[in-house]
Protein backbone atom coordinates (compact mmCIF):
# COMPACT_ATOMS: atom_id res chain seq x y z
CA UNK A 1 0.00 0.00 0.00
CA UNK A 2 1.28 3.78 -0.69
CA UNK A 3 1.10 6.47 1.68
CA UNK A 4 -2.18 7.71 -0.52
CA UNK A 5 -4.12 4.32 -0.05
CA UNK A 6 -3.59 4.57 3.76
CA UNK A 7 -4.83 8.00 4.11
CA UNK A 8 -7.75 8.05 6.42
CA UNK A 9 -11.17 9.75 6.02
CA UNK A 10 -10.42 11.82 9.12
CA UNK A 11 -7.40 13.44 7.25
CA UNK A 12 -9.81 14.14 4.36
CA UNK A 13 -13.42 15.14 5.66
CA UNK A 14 -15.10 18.09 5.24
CA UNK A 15 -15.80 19.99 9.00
CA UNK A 16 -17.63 21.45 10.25
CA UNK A 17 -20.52 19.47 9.01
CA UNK A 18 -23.39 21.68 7.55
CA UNK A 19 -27.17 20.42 8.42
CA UNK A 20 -30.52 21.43 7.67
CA UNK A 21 -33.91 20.35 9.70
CA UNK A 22 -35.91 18.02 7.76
CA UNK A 23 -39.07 20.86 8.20
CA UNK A 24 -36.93 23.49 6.09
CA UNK A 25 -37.68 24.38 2.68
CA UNK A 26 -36.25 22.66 -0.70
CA UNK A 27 -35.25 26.30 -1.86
CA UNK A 28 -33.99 27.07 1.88
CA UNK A 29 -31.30 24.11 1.20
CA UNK A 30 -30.30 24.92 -2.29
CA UNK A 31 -29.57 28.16 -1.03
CA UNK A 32 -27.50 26.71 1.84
CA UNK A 33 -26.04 24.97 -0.25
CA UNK A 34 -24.80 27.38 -2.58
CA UNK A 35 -23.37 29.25 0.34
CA UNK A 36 -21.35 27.06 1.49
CA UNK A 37 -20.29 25.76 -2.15
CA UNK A 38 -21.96 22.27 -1.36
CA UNK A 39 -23.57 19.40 -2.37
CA UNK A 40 -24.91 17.68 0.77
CA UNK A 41 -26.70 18.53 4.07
CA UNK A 42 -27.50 16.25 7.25
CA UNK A 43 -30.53 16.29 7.89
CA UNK A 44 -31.00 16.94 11.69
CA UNK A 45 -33.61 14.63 13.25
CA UNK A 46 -34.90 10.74 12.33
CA UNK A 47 -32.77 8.35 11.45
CA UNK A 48 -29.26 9.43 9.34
CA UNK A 49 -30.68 11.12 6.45
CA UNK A 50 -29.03 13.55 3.96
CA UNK A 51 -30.85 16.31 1.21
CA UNK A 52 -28.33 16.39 -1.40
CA UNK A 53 -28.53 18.92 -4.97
CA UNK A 54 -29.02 15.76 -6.91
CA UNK A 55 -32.27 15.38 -4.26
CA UNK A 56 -33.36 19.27 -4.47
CA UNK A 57 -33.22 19.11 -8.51
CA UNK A 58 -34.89 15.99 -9.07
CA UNK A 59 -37.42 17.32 -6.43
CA UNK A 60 -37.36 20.81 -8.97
CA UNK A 61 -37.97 18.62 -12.32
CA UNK A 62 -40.55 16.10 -11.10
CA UNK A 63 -42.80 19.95 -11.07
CA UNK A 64 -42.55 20.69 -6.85
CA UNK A 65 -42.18 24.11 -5.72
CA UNK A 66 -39.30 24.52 -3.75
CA UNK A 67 -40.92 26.73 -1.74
CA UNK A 68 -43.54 24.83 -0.84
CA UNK A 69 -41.92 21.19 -0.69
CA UNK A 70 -39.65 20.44 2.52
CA UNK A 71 -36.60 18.72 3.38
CA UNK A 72 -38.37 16.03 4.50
CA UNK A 73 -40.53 14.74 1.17
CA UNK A 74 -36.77 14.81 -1.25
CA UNK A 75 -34.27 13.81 1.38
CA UNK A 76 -32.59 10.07 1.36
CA UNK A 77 -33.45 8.48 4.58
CA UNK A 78 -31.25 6.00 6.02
CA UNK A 79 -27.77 6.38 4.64
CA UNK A 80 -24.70 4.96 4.55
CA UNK A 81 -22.40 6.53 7.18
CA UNK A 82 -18.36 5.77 7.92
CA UNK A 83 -15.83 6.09 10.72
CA UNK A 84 -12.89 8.80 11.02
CA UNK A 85 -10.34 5.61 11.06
CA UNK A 86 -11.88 4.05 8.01
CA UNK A 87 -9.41 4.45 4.48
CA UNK A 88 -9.79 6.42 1.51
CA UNK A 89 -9.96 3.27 -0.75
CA UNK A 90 -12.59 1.61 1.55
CA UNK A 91 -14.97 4.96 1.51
CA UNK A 92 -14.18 4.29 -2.63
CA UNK A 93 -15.23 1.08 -2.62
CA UNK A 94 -18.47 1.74 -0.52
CA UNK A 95 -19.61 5.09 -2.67
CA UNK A 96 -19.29 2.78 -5.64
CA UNK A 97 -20.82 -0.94 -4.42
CA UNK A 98 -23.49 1.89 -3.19
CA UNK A 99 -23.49 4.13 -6.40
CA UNK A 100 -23.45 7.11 -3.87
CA UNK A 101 -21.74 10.45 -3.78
CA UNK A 102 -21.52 11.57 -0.40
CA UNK A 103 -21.67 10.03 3.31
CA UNK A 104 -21.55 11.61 6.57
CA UNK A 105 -18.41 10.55 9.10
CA UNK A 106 -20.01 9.69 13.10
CA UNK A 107 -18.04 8.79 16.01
CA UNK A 108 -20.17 9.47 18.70
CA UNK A 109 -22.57 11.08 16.43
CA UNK A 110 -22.03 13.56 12.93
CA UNK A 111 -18.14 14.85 12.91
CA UNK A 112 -18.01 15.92 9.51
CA UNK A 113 -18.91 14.32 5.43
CA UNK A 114 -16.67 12.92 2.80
CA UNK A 115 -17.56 13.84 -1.11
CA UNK A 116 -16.53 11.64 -4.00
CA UNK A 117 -14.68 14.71 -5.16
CA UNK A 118 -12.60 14.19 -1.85
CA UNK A 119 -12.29 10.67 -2.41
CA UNK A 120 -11.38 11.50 -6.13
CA UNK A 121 -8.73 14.30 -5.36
CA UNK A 122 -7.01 11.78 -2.94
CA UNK A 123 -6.63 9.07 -4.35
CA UNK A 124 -5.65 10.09 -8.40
C-alpha cells in the first residue's frame, strides 16, 4: 500500500458538518447549499438522512415548488455513514458498491462528510 491508499477519512473530511432540519424548505437548502459551495446537508432529526442537490433538482424537475416542498418529502433516509479511522480506498469502494456520492463521518454522532470529489482528489 502507498502512503495515498492509507490516508484516512479523518485526514480528508469536510468539517464542520453543515445540516438542515428536515421541516426546512427545498429552496432554503439549495440556497445553503450554494453558500457554502456544497452538495450535501445532514438532515438533523430521524434516522441518518441527507438532502443532497441531486435530491433538491430531481425534487425541482418532477414539477414541486421549492418553496412549498420540505426537506423532508426529497431527502434520502437511512444512509450509509463511515468512521474517522476508516481508508480512503474503503470509503471508494463503498460510494461505488453503493453508487453514492456523499456520506456523513459519526463517532459518537455527525463529525463531519466525505464527497466523491474528496475521495477523487485523494486518491488520483
Amino acid at each position: 500500500m502507498d502512503t495515498q491508499q492509507k490516508t484516512r477519512v479523518r485526514e480528508v473530511m469536510s468539517t464542520p458538518l453543515e445540516t438542515i432540519a428536515p421541516s426546512a424548505s427545498v429552496k432554503e437548502a439549495a440556497q445553503r447549499m450554494r453558500e457554502k459551495d456544497i452538495s450535501a446537508l445532514v438532515v438533523t432529526t430521524g434516522p441518518r438522512s441527507i438532502v443532497t442537490s441531486t435530491d433538491v433538482l430531481d425534487s425541482v424537475a418532477q414539477g414541486q415548488d421549492p418553496t412549498e416542498a420540505v426537506v423532508s418529502d426529497v431527502m434520502t433516509e437511512s444512509v450509509e455513514t463511515v468512521t474517522p479511522d476508516l481508508y480512503m480506498e474503503e470509503v471508494a469502494a463503498m460510494m461505488t458498491m453503493y453508487e453514492i456520492q456523499h456520506l456523513p463521518v459519526v463517532d459518537d454522532g455527525y463529525v463531519g462528510m466525505i464527497s466523491s470529489t474528496d475521495v477523487t482528489a485523494q486518491l488520483s
